[in-house]
């Protein structure tokens, strides 16, 4: 063999060895590599790409991109990037592709224009990197951040709600103190002053004055103290329960206001509920009926209380003038108090009213803390 032929043979062997190494690197890469010509036909693919498709190289090479991926994916996702690359542009994009062996996966795709000796783009090398785990991690991180923001917003709302309720509690306590102070001063104070003057007159008189007037004042004083005590906290609610307390209050209310109230209850017989629930229902009914007498100009009303499942319901309905439930009202503090009592126990209160059609108030309170009696 001549020296030139030997050198040429050695060169071919070296080139073949370099090609084998190149093929080894390409085919052992985890990235997907393909070579596509201007007719959008696959000229070469690596092993990772074939494994992901679940097809041998012979089935893919020689087919068009549209045949491998389908016309929809080719026309709407892939073709626009290949067109840009054939125009000489390095193209990067991210897309989701459903591989037969992998299922839906996210990829970062880079399209490299391949130039021939004349500087013309004849093929495109497409390298796809699987970024599914990173994508899912980013989405999970975004979800967790959104959930944390939502949690903080809800916590802020709850904090503001707690502050508002605390302020309202102080306001209610101060209103109750003003009521007690006014009753003590205006009613009981005057009766005690009259009794004191009567006793002083009797002490200065040479002849004892009849004690009949004093007895009248004492009896009236006892009655006013009893009334004040009942207004503050009716003992019948603690002793006998919700239904008897409501019946007692409604009878007393009809005597004082001349508004006729039909009272019905279901599922309350022989049962006691958590003190917080009984008190909330009693106070809401009390305030609702007070509003009927003060604002509704009604001649009659209905009150119903019943138990259904784990909820206790109260409804108060009147035949009065009604009002626009969506508009501000002058007695909003009373309405706010009823809403607060329901909300503090995890319940809800709704008011349905239109001018000229009366008012329907419904309170729904959970019985999670109920006590069987």
C-alpha positions as YAML, in Angstrom:
chain: A
units: angstrom
residues:
- id: 1
  name: UNK
  ca: [0.00, 0.00, 0.00]
- id: 2
  name: UNK
  ca: [1.37, 3.38, -0.97]
- id: 3
  name: UNK
  ca: [2.04, 6.01, 1.67]
- id: 4
  name: UNK
  ca: [-0.66, 8.35, 0.30]
- id: 5
  name: UNK
  ca: [-3.25, 5.62, 0.33]
- id: 6
  name: UNK
  ca: [-2.27, 4.71, 3.89]
- id: 7
  name: UNK
  ca: [-2.60, 8.33, 5.00]
- id: 8
  name: UNK
  ca: [-5.97, 8.62, 3.28]
- id: 9
  name: UNK
  ca: [-7.16, 5.41, 4.95]
- id: 10
  name: UNK
  ca: [-5.99, 6.64, 8.32]
- id: 11
  name: UNK
  ca: [-7.82, 9.92, 7.75]
- id: 12
  name: UNK
  ca: [-11.05, 8.13, 6.89]
- id: 13
  name: UNK
  ca: [-10.67, 5.98, 9.99]
- id: 14
  name: UNK
  ca: [-10.07, 9.05, 12.15]
- id: 15
  name: UNK
  ca: [-13.10, 10.75, 10.60]
- id: 16
  name: UNK
  ca: [-15.22, 7.65, 11.18]
- id: 17
  name: UNK
  ca: [-14.04, 7.49, 14.78]
- id: 18
  name: UNK
  ca: [-14.86, 11.16, 15.30]
- id: 19
  name: UNK
  ca: [-18.32, 10.58, 13.77]
- id: 20
  name: UNK
  ca: [-18.94, 7.63, 16.12]
- id: 21
  name: UNK
  ca: [-18.01, 9.81, 19.08]
- id: 22
  name: UNK
  ca: [-20.32, 12.54, 17.81]
- id: 23
  name: UNK
  ca: [-23.17, 10.04, 17.45]
- id: 24
  name: UNK
  ca: [-22.46, 8.69, 20.92]
- id: 25
  name: UNK
  ca: [-22.64, 12.17, 22.47]
- id: 26
  name: UNK
  ca: [-25.80, 13.07, 20.59]
- id: 27
  name: UNK
  ca: [-27.58, 9.78, 21.26]
- id: 28
  name: UNK
  ca: [-26.70, 9.64, 24.97]
- id: 29
  name: UNK
  ca: [-27.85, 13.22, 25.58]
- id: 30
  name: UNK
  ca: [-31.01, 13.61, 27.63]
- id: 31
  name: UNK
  ca: [-32.01, 16.53, 25.45]
- id: 32
  name: UNK
  ca: [-34.09, 15.89, 22.34]
- id: 33
  name: UNK
  ca: [-32.20, 16.73, 19.13]
- id: 34
  name: UNK
  ca: [-33.57, 16.79, 15.59]
- id: 35
  name: UNK
  ca: [-32.47, 18.05, 12.18]
- id: 36
  name: UNK
  ca: [-35.26, 19.41, 9.96]
- id: 37
  name: UNK
  ca: [-34.93, 20.59, 6.32]
- id: 38
  name: UNK
  ca: [-36.81, 23.35, 4.51]
- id: 39
  name: UNK
  ca: [-39.58, 20.95, 3.55]
- id: 40
  name: UNK
  ca: [-40.15, 20.42, 7.29]
- id: 41
  name: UNK
  ca: [-38.92, 16.82, 6.95]
- id: 42
  name: UNK
  ca: [-36.94, 15.11, 9.71]
- id: 43
  name: UNK
  ca: [-33.41, 14.28, 8.43]
- id: 44
  name: UNK
  ca: [-31.99, 13.09, 11.77]
- id: 45
  name: UNK
  ca: [-33.14, 12.47, 15.34]
- id: 46
  name: UNK
  ca: [-31.33, 11.27, 18.45]
- id: 47
  name: UNK
  ca: [-32.22, 8.29, 20.66]
- id: 48
  name: UNK
  ca: [-33.83, 10.38, 23.43]
- id: 49
  name: UNK
  ca: [-36.28, 11.81, 20.92]
- id: 50
  name: UNK
  ca: [-37.14, 8.34, 19.62]
- id: 51
  name: UNK
  ca: [-37.65, 6.91, 23.11]
- id: 52
  name: UNK
  ca: [-39.97, 9.75, 24.07]
- id: 53
  name: UNK
  ca: [-42.06, 9.17, 20.93]
- id: 54
  name: UNK
  ca: [-42.05, 5.41, 21.46]
- id: 55
  name: UNK
  ca: [-41.01, 4.99, 17.80]
- id: 56
  name: UNK
  ca: [-37.76, 3.84, 16.15]
- id: 57
  name: UNK
  ca: [-35.64, 6.28, 14.17]
- id: 58
  name: UNK
  ca: [-36.66, 4.69, 10.87]
- id: 59
  name: UNK
  ca: [-40.31, 5.62, 11.46]
- id: 60
  name: UNK
  ca: [-39.55, 9.29, 12.19]
- id: 61
  name: UNK
  ca: [-36.75, 10.15, 9.78]
- id: 62
  name: UNK
  ca: [-38.13, 10.98, 6.34]
- id: 63
  name: UNK
  ca: [-41.53, 12.08, 7.65]
- id: 64
  name: UNK
  ca: [-42.71, 15.67, 7.98]
- id: 65
  name: UNK
  ca: [-43.14, 17.45, 11.29]
- id: 66
  name: UNK
  ca: [-46.89, 17.64, 10.60]
- id: 67
  name: UNK
  ca: [-47.05, 13.86, 10.13]
- id: 68
  name: UNK
  ca: [-45.27, 13.26, 13.44]
- id: 69
  name: UNK
  ca: [-47.08, 15.90, 15.54]
- id: 70
  name: UNK
  ca: [-50.30, 16.40, 13.66]
- id: 71
  name: UNK
  ca: [-51.43, 19.36, 11.58]
- id: 72
  name: UNK
  ca: [-52.85, 21.31, 14.55]
- id: 73
  name: UNK
  ca: [-49.68, 21.29, 16.64]
- id: 74
  name: UNK
  ca: [-47.53, 21.96, 13.57]
- id: 75
  name: UNK
  ca: [-49.55, 24.91, 12.28]
- id: 76
  name: UNK
  ca: [-50.31, 26.54, 15.65]
- id: 77
  name: UNK
  ca: [-47.10, 25.95, 17.61]
- id: 78
  name: UNK
  ca: [-44.12, 24.63, 15.66]
- id: 79
  name: UNK
  ca: [-44.23, 26.10, 12.14]
- id: 80
  name: UNK
  ca: [-44.03, 29.77, 13.15]
- id: 81
  name: UNK
  ca: [-40.76, 29.14, 15.01]
- id: 82
  name: UNK
  ca: [-39.23, 27.09, 12.19]
- id: 83
  name: UNK
  ca: [-40.09, 29.83, 9.67]
- id: 84
  name: UNK
  ca: [-38.24, 32.39, 11.76]
- id: 85
  name: UNK
  ca: [-35.24, 30.09, 12.13]
- id: 86
  name: UNK
  ca: [-35.07, 29.39, 8.39]
- id: 87
  name: UNK
  ca: [-34.92, 33.17, 8.02]
- id: 88
  name: UNK
  ca: [-31.65, 33.08, 9.99]
- id: 89
  name: UNK
  ca: [-32.95, 33.85, 13.49]
- id: 90
  name: UNK
  ca: [-32.00, 31.94, 16.62]
- id: 91
  name: UNK
  ca: [-35.35, 31.08, 18.19]
- id: 92
  name: UNK
  ca: [-36.18, 30.17, 21.79]
- id: 93
  name: UNK
  ca: [-39.67, 29.28, 23.02]
- id: 94
  name: UNK
  ca: [-41.45, 27.13, 25.58]
- id: 95
  name: UNK
  ca: [-44.25, 24.72, 24.75]
- id: 96
  name: UNK
  ca: [-46.10, 21.70, 26.07]
- id: 97
  name: UNK
  ca: [-45.95, 18.53, 23.97]
- id: 98
  name: UNK
  ca: [-47.67, 15.17, 24.59]
- id: 99
  name: UNK
  ca: [-45.06, 12.46, 24.07]
- id: 100
  name: UNK
  ca: [-46.33, 8.88, 23.81]
- id: 101
  name: UNK
  ca: [-43.86, 7.53, 26.36]
- id: 102
  name: UNK
  ca: [-43.81, 10.55, 28.70]
- id: 103
  name: UNK
  ca: [-47.25, 12.08, 28.54]
- id: 104
  name: UNK
  ca: [-47.68, 15.87, 28.52]
- id: 105
  name: UNK
  ca: [-44.35, 17.58, 29.23]
- id: 106
  name: UNK
  ca: [-43.05, 21.15, 29.17]
- id: 107
  name: UNK
  ca: [-39.98, 21.94, 27.07]
- id: 108
  name: UNK
  ca: [-37.63, 24.83, 26.48]
- id: 109
  name: UNK
  ca: [-36.98, 24.66, 22.75]
- id: 110
  name: UNK
  ca: [-34.08, 26.25, 20.87]
- id: 111
  name: UNK
  ca: [-33.98, 26.31, 17.07]
- id: 112
  name: UNK
  ca: [-30.50, 26.80, 15.53]
- id: 113
  name: UNK
  ca: [-30.22, 27.77, 11.84]
- id: 114
  name: UNK
  ca: [-27.70, 25.50, 10.05]
- id: 115
  name: UNK
  ca: [-25.77, 27.31, 7.31]
- id: 116
  name: UNK
  ca: [-24.12, 25.57, 4.32]
- id: 117
  name: UNK
  ca: [-20.84, 26.61, 2.73]
- id: 118
  name: UNK
  ca: [-22.59, 29.38, 0.82]
- id: 119
  name: UNK
  ca: [-24.05, 30.81, 4.06]
- id: 120
  name: UNK
  ca: [-27.57, 29.67, 3.29]
- id: 121
  name: UNK
  ca: [-29.86, 28.17, 5.94]
- id: 122
  name: UNK
  ca: [-30.61, 24.67, 4.68]
- id: 123
  name: UNK
  ca: [-31.63, 22.94, 7.88]
- id: 124
  name: UNK
  ca: [-32.71, 23.74, 11.41]
- id: 125
  name: UNK
  ca: [-31.31, 21.97, 14.45]
- id: 126
  name: UNK
  ca: [-33.97, 21.76, 17.16]
- id: 127
  name: UNK
  ca: [-32.83, 21.07, 20.74]
- id: 128
  name: UNK
  ca: [-35.58, 20.54, 23.37]
- id: 129
  name: UNK
  ca: [-34.91, 20.48, 27.09]
- id: 130
  name: UNK
  ca: [-37.47, 18.88, 29.44]
- id: 131
  name: UNK
  ca: [-38.33, 21.51, 32.06]
- id: 132
  name: UNK
  ca: [-41.51, 19.87, 33.36]
- id: 133
  name: UNK
  ca: [-40.27, 19.46, 36.93]
- id: 134
  name: UNK
  ca: [-39.05, 23.04, 37.02]
- id: 135
  name: UNK
  ca: [-42.33, 24.26, 35.51]
- id: 136
  name: UNK
  ca: [-44.40, 22.30, 38.02]
- id: 137
  name: UNK
  ca: [-42.20, 23.54, 40.85]
- id: 138
  name: UNK
  ca: [-42.68, 27.14, 39.68]
- id: 139
  name: UNK
  ca: [-46.44, 26.64, 39.43]
- id: 140
  name: UNK
  ca: [-46.52, 25.05, 42.88]
- id: 141
  name: UNK
  ca: [-44.46, 27.91, 44.27]
- id: 142
  name: UNK
  ca: [-46.80, 30.42, 42.63]
- id: 143
  name: UNK
  ca: [-49.79, 28.53, 44.04]
- id: 144
  name: UNK
  ca: [-48.27, 28.53, 47.53]
- id: 145
  name: UNK
  ca: [-47.45, 32.24, 47.29]
- id: 146
  name: UNK
  ca: [-50.99, 32.99, 46.14]
- id: 147
  name: UNK
  ca: [-52.37, 30.85, 48.97]
- id: 148
  name: UNK
  ca: [-50.12, 32.67, 51.45]
- id: 149
  name: UNK
  ca: [-51.28, 36.05, 50.13]
- id: 150
  name: UNK
  ca: [-54.88, 34.88, 50.41]
- id: 151
  name: UNK
  ca: [-54.24, 33.65, 53.95]
- id: 152
  name: UNK
  ca: [-52.68, 36.97, 54.94]
- id: 153
  name: UNK
  ca: [-55.55, 38.91, 53.37]
- id: 154
  name: UNK
  ca: [-58.08, 36.76, 55.22]
- id: 155
  name: UNK
  ca: [-56.10, 37.16, 58.45]
- id: 156
  name: UNK
  ca: [-56.10, 40.93, 57.94]
- id: 157
  name: UNK
  ca: [-59.84, 40.92, 57.32]
- id: 158
  name: UNK
  ca: [-60.36, 38.83, 60.47]
- id: 159
  name: UNK
  ca: [-58.08, 41.15, 62.45]
- id: 160
  name: UNK
  ca: [-59.98, 44.21, 61.26]
- id: 161
  name: UNK
  ca: [-63.27, 42.43, 61.97]
- id: 162
  name: UNK
  ca: [-62.09, 41.55, 65.48]
- id: 163
  name: UNK
  ca: [-61.05, 45.15, 66.10]
- id: 164
  name: UNK
  ca: [-64.40, 46.40, 64.83]
- id: 165
  name: UNK
  ca: [-66.28, 43.92, 67.01]
- id: 166
  name: UNK
  ca: [-64.18, 44.95, 70.00]
- id: 167
  name: UNK
  ca: [-65.07, 48.58, 69.41]
- id: 168
  name: UNK
  ca: [-68.72, 47.64, 68.97]
- id: 169
  name: UNK
  ca: [-68.62, 45.64, 72.19]
- id: 170
  name: UNK
  ca: [-67.31, 48.66, 74.05]
- id: 171
  name: UNK
  ca: [-70.02, 50.81, 72.44]
- id: 172
  name: UNK
  ca: [-72.73, 48.32, 73.40]
- id: 173
  name: UNK
  ca: [-71.42, 48.10, 76.95]
- id: 174
  name: UNK
  ca: [-71.37, 51.89, 77.21]
- id: 175
  name: UNK
  ca: [-74.92, 52.08, 75.79]
- id: 176
  name: UNK
  ca: [-76.08, 49.54, 78.37]
- id: 177
  name: UNK
  ca: [-74.37, 51.52, 81.14]
- id: 178
  name: UNK
  ca: [-76.04, 54.73, 79.93]
- id: 179
  name: UNK
  ca: [-79.40, 52.95, 79.91]
- id: 180
  name: UNK
  ca: [-78.93, 51.65, 83.47]
- id: 181
  name: UNK
  ca: [-77.66, 55.06, 84.66]
- id: 182
  name: UNK
  ca: [-80.63, 56.85, 83.07]
- id: 183
  name: UNK
  ca: [-83.12, 54.41, 84.58]
- id: 184
  name: UNK
  ca: [-81.49, 54.72, 88.00]
- id: 185
  name: UNK
  ca: [-81.48, 58.51, 87.82]
- id: 186
  name: UNK
  ca: [-84.79, 59.23, 86.11]
- id: 187
  name: UNK
  ca: [-87.00, 56.52, 87.56]
- id: 188
  name: UNK
  ca: [-85.56, 54.98, 90.69]
- id: 189
  name: UNK
  ca: [-83.75, 58.16, 91.73]
- id: 190
  name: UNK
  ca: [-86.96, 60.21, 91.57]
- id: 191
  name: UNK
  ca: [-88.91, 57.61, 93.52]
- id: 192
  name: UNK
  ca: [-86.22, 57.50, 96.22]
- id: 193
  name: UNK
  ca: [-86.15, 61.30, 96.35]
- id: 194
  name: UNK
  ca: [-89.94, 61.41, 96.79]
- id: 195
  name: UNK
  ca: [-89.76, 58.77, 99.51]
- id: 196
  name: UNK
  ca: [-86.97, 60.70, 101.27]
- id: 197
  name: UNK
  ca: [-88.98, 63.95, 101.21]
- id: 198
  name: UNK
  ca: [-92.05, 62.17, 102.54]
- id: 199
  name: UNK
  ca: [-90.07, 60.68, 105.41]
- id: 200
  name: UNK
  ca: [-88.47, 64.06, 106.21]
- id: 201
  name: UNK
  ca: [-91.89, 65.73, 106.28]
- id: 202
  name: UNK
  ca: [-93.12, 63.01, 108.58]
- id: 203
  name: UNK
  ca: [-90.12, 63.55, 110.89]
- id: 204
  name: UNK
  ca: [-90.72, 67.33, 111.11]
- id: 205
  name: UNK
  ca: [-94.48, 67.03, 111.58]
- id: 206
  name: UNK
  ca: [-95.88, 67.03, 115.12]
- id: 207
  name: UNK
  ca: [-98.52, 64.63, 114.01]
- id: 208
  name: UNK
  ca: [-97.44, 61.45, 112.12]
- id: 209
  name: UNK
  ca: [-98.38, 61.44, 108.44]
- id: 210
  name: UNK
  ca: [-100.14, 58.43, 106.99]
- id: 211
  name: UNK
  ca: [-97.67, 55.89, 105.59]
- id: 212
  name: UNK
  ca: [-99.98, 55.05, 102.68]
- id: 213
  name: UNK
  ca: [-98.15, 57.40, 100.30]
- id: 214
  name: UNK
  ca: [-94.81, 55.93, 101.38]
- id: 215
  name: UNK
  ca: [-96.12, 52.42, 100.76]
- id: 216
  name: UNK
  ca: [-97.21, 53.44, 97.25]
- id: 217
  name: UNK
  ca: [-93.75, 54.83, 96.50]
- id: 218
  name: UNK
  ca: [-92.03, 51.71, 97.87]
- id: 219
  name: UNK
  ca: [-94.24, 49.42, 95.78]
- id: 220
  name: UNK
  ca: [-93.60, 51.48, 92.67]
- id: 221
  name: UNK
  ca: [-89.88, 51.43, 93.45]
- id: 222
  name: UNK
  ca: [-89.92, 47.63, 93.76]
- id: 223
  name: UNK
  ca: [-91.76, 47.34, 90.44]
- id: 224
  name: UNK
  ca: [-89.25, 49.59, 88.66]
- id: 225
  name: UNK
  ca: [-86.29, 47.62, 90.06]
- id: 226
  name: UNK
  ca: [-87.94, 44.41, 88.88]
- id: 227
  name: UNK
  ca: [-88.54, 45.89, 85.42]
- id: 228
  name: UNK
  ca: [-84.95, 47.04, 85.19]
- id: 229
  name: UNK
  ca: [-83.69, 43.62, 86.23]
- id: 230
  name: UNK
  ca: [-85.85, 41.87, 83.63]
- id: 231
  name: UNK
  ca: [-84.66, 44.23, 80.92]
- id: 232
  name: UNK
  ca: [-81.04, 43.55, 81.77]
- id: 233
  name: UNK
  ca: [-81.36, 39.76, 81.95]
- id: 234
  name: UNK
  ca: [-84.65, 37.86, 82.24]
- id: 235
  name: UNK
  ca: [-84.16, 35.07, 84.78]
- id: 236
  name: UNK
  ca: [-86.77, 32.96, 83.01]
- id: 237
  name: UNK
  ca: [-84.31, 32.47, 80.12]
- id: 238
  name: UNK
  ca: [-81.76, 30.88, 82.45]
- id: 239
  name: UNK
  ca: [-84.33, 28.95, 84.49]
- id: 240
  name: UNK
  ca: [-86.79, 27.60, 81.90]
- id: 241
  name: UNK
  ca: [-85.16, 28.04, 78.50]
- id: 242
  name: UNK
  ca: [-85.73, 29.76, 75.19]
- id: 243
  name: UNK
  ca: [-89.37, 28.98, 74.37]
- id: 244
  name: UNK
  ca: [-90.82, 30.04, 77.76]
- id: 245
  name: UNK
  ca: [-88.65, 33.18, 77.77]
- id: 246
  name: UNK
  ca: [-89.83, 34.20, 74.31]
- id: 247
  name: UNK
  ca: [-93.46, 33.51, 75.22]
- id: 248
  name: UNK
  ca: [-93.12, 35.63, 78.38]
- id: 249
  name: UNK
  ca: [-91.45, 38.46, 76.45]
- id: 250
  name: UNK
  ca: [-94.06, 38.45, 73.67]
- id: 251
  name: UNK
  ca: [-96.96, 38.56, 76.15]
- id: 252
  name: UNK
  ca: [-95.30, 41.47, 77.96]
- id: 253
  name: UNK
  ca: [-94.55, 43.13, 74.61]
- id: 254
  name: UNK
  ca: [-98.19, 42.90, 73.43]
- id: 255
  name: UNK
  ca: [-99.38, 44.49, 76.68]
- id: 256
  name: UNK
  ca: [-96.94, 47.39, 76.31]
- id: 257
  name: UNK
  ca: [-97.27, 48.05, 72.55]
- id: 258
  name: UNK
  ca: [-100.74, 46.78, 71.56]
- id: 259
  name: UNK
  ca: [-99.07, 44.98, 68.59]
- id: 260
  name: UNK
  ca: [-100.52, 41.48, 68.28]
- id: 261
  name: UNK
  ca: [-97.88, 38.78, 67.86]
- id: 262
  name: UNK
  ca: [-98.57, 35.16, 66.81]
- id: 263
  name: UNK
  ca: [-95.82, 32.97, 68.29]
- id: 264
  name: UNK
  ca: [-95.01, 29.43, 67.14]
- id: 265
  name: UNK
  ca: [-92.10, 27.14, 67.88]
- id: 266
  name: UNK
  ca: [-91.11, 23.65, 66.75]
- id: 267
  name: UNK
  ca: [-88.52, 21.24, 68.14]
- id: 268
  name: UNK
  ca: [-87.80, 23.29, 71.28]
- id: 269
  name: UNK
  ca: [-89.93, 21.35, 73.75]
- id: 270
  name: UNK
  ca: [-87.85, 19.96, 76.60]
- id: 271
  name: UNK
  ca: [-84.57, 21.05, 75.03]
- id: 272
  name: UNK
  ca: [-81.87, 23.43, 76.17]
- id: 273
  name: UNK
  ca: [-79.21, 24.92, 73.95]
- id: 274
  name: UNK
  ca: [-75.90, 26.58, 74.60]
- id: 275
  name: UNK
  ca: [-76.44, 29.76, 76.70]
- id: 276
  name: UNK
  ca: [-74.80, 31.84, 73.97]
- id: 277
  name: UNK
  ca: [-77.29, 30.56, 71.38]
- id: 278
  name: UNK
  ca: [-80.35, 31.02, 73.60]
- id: 279
  name: UNK
  ca: [-79.30, 34.54, 74.54]
- id: 280
  name: UNK
  ca: [-78.56, 35.49, 70.90]
- id: 281
  name: UNK
  ca: [-81.98, 34.26, 69.70]
- id: 282
  name: UNK
  ca: [-83.76, 36.02, 72.58]
- id: 283
  name: UNK
  ca: [-81.95, 39.34, 71.99]
- id: 284
  name: UNK
  ca: [-82.44, 39.22, 68.21]
- id: 285
  name: UNK
  ca: [-86.16, 38.52, 68.68]
- id: 286
  name: UNK
  ca: [-86.35, 41.29, 71.29]
- id: 287
  name: UNK
  ca: [-84.65, 43.83, 69.01]
- id: 288
  name: UNK
  ca: [-86.69, 42.76, 65.97]
- id: 289
  name: UNK
  ca: [-89.96, 43.21, 67.84]
- id: 290
  name: UNK
  ca: [-88.76, 46.53, 69.24]
- id: 291
  name: UNK
  ca: [-88.13, 47.73, 65.68]
- id: 292
  name: UNK
  ca: [-91.64, 46.60, 64.71]
- id: 293
  name: UNK
  ca: [-93.12, 48.74, 67.47]
- id: 294
  name: UNK
  ca: [-90.88, 51.75, 66.87]
- id: 295
  name: UNK
  ca: [-90.58, 51.94, 63.10]
- id: 296
  name: UNK
  ca: [-92.90, 49.54, 61.24]
- id: 297
  name: UNK
  ca: [-96.24, 51.09, 62.24]
- id: 298
  name: UNK
  ca: [-97.55, 47.51, 62.24]
- id: 299
  name: UNK
  ca: [-100.68, 46.16, 63.86]
- id: 300
  name: UNK
  ca: [-99.61, 42.53, 63.88]
- id: 301
  name: UNK
  ca: [-96.47, 40.37, 63.65]
- id: 302
  name: UNK
  ca: [-95.47, 36.70, 63.55]
- id: 303
  name: UNK
  ca: [-92.55, 35.10, 65.37]
- id: 304
  name: UNK
  ca: [-91.35, 31.56, 64.72]
- id: 305
  name: UNK
  ca: [-88.49, 29.55, 66.17]
- id: 306
  name: UNK
  ca: [-87.60, 26.05, 65.05]
- id: 307
  name: UNK
  ca: [-84.77, 23.53, 64.87]
- id: 308
  name: UNK
  ca: [-83.73, 21.86, 61.61]
- id: 309
  name: UNK
  ca: [-80.68, 19.60, 61.68]
- id: 310
  name: UNK
  ca: [-77.79, 21.41, 63.34]
- id: 311
  name: UNK
  ca: [-79.33, 24.87, 62.96]
- id: 312
  name: UNK
  ca: [-81.71, 26.97, 65.01]
- id: 313
  name: UNK
  ca: [-83.90, 29.38, 63.03]
- id: 314
  name: UNK
  ca: [-85.77, 32.52, 64.05]
- id: 315
  name: UNK
  ca: [-88.18, 34.49, 61.85]
- id: 316
  name: UNK
  ca: [-89.99, 37.71, 62.71]
- id: 317
  name: UNK
  ca: [-92.47, 39.05, 60.16]
- id: 318
  name: UNK
  ca: [-94.69, 42.15, 60.39]
- id: 319
  name: UNK
  ca: [-97.45, 43.79, 58.32]
- id: 320
  name: UNK
  ca: [-95.95, 47.25, 58.64]
- id: 321
  name: UNK
  ca: [-94.77, 49.88, 56.17]
- id: 322
  name: UNK
  ca: [-91.47, 48.14, 55.37]
- id: 323
  name: UNK
  ca: [-88.36, 49.91, 54.16]
- id: 324
  name: UNK
  ca: [-85.62, 49.71, 51.53]
- id: 325
  name: UNK
  ca: [-83.33, 47.06, 52.98]
- id: 326
  name: UNK
  ca: [-80.43, 48.22, 50.75]
- id: 327
  name: UNK
  ca: [-80.61, 51.85, 51.89]
- id: 328
  name: UNK
  ca: [-79.23, 53.36, 55.13]
- id: 329
  name: UNK
  ca: [-81.76, 53.45, 57.95]
- id: 330
  name: UNK
  ca: [-81.93, 55.60, 61.06]
- id: 331
  name: UNK
  ca: [-82.06, 52.59, 63.39]
- id: 332
  name: UNK
  ca: [-78.98, 50.93, 61.88]
- id: 333
  name: UNK
  ca: [-77.32, 50.42, 65.28]
- id: 334
  name: UNK
  ca: [-80.07, 47.98, 66.26]
- id: 335
  name: UNK
  ca: [-79.74, 46.14, 62.97]
- id: 336
  name: UNK
  ca: [-75.95, 46.08, 63.34]
- id: 337
  name: UNK
  ca: [-76.30, 44.54, 66.79]
- id: 338
  name: UNK
  ca: [-78.46, 41.73, 65.43]
- id: 339
  name: UNK
  ca: [-76.03, 41.05, 62.59]
- id: 340
  name: UNK
  ca: [-73.14, 40.99, 65.05]
- id: 341
  name: UNK
  ca: [-74.85, 38.54, 67.42]
- id: 342
  name: UNK
  ca: [-75.47, 36.12, 64.55]
- id: 343
  name: UNK
  ca: [-71.97, 36.52, 63.08]
- id: 344
  name: UNK
  ca: [-70.20, 35.99, 66.42]
- id: 345
  name: UNK
  ca: [-71.78, 32.53, 66.65]
- id: 346
  name: UNK
  ca: [-70.96, 31.63, 63.04]
- id: 347
  name: UNK
  ca: [-74.52, 32.22, 61.88]
- id: 348
  name: UNK
  ca: [-76.16, 34.66, 59.51]
- id: 349
  name: UNK
  ca: [-79.01, 37.13, 59.52]
- id: 350
  name: UNK
  ca: [-80.99, 38.33, 56.51]
- id: 351
  name: UNK
  ca: [-83.63, 41.04, 56.17]
- id: 352
  name: UNK
  ca: [-86.15, 41.07, 53.33]
- id: 353
  name: UNK
  ca: [-88.18, 44.26, 53.11]
- id: 354
  name: UNK
  ca: [-89.59, 46.67, 50.55]
- id: 355
  name: UNK
  ca: [-91.60, 49.85, 51.18]
- id: 356
  name: UNK
  ca: [-95.26, 49.03, 51.76]
- id: 357
  name: UNK
  ca: [-94.74, 45.26, 52.05]
- id: 358
  name: UNK
  ca: [-93.67, 44.73, 55.64]
- id: 359
  name: UNK
  ca: [-90.42, 43.15, 56.80]
- id: 360
  name: UNK
  ca: [-89.19, 39.57, 57.19]
- id: 361
  name: UNK
  ca: [-86.16, 38.97, 59.39]
- id: 362
  name: UNK
  ca: [-84.49, 35.54, 59.44]
- id: 363
  name: UNK
  ca: [-81.69, 34.47, 61.78]
- id: 364
  name: UNK
  ca: [-79.85, 31.16, 61.36]
- id: 365
  name: UNK
  ca: [-77.55, 29.99, 64.15]
- id: 366
  name: UNK
  ca: [-75.47, 26.79, 64.27]
- id: 367
  name: UNK
  ca: [-75.98, 24.42, 67.19]
- id: 368
  name: UNK
  ca: [-72.41, 23.14, 67.35]
- id: 369
  name: UNK
  ca: [-72.35, 24.05, 71.07]
- id: 370
  name: UNK
  ca: [-75.83, 22.87, 71.87]
- id: 371
  name: UNK
  ca: [-76.65, 21.10, 75.13]
- id: 372
  name: UNK
  ca: [-79.41, 18.53, 75.29]
- id: 373
  name: UNK
  ca: [-81.81, 19.00, 78.18]
...
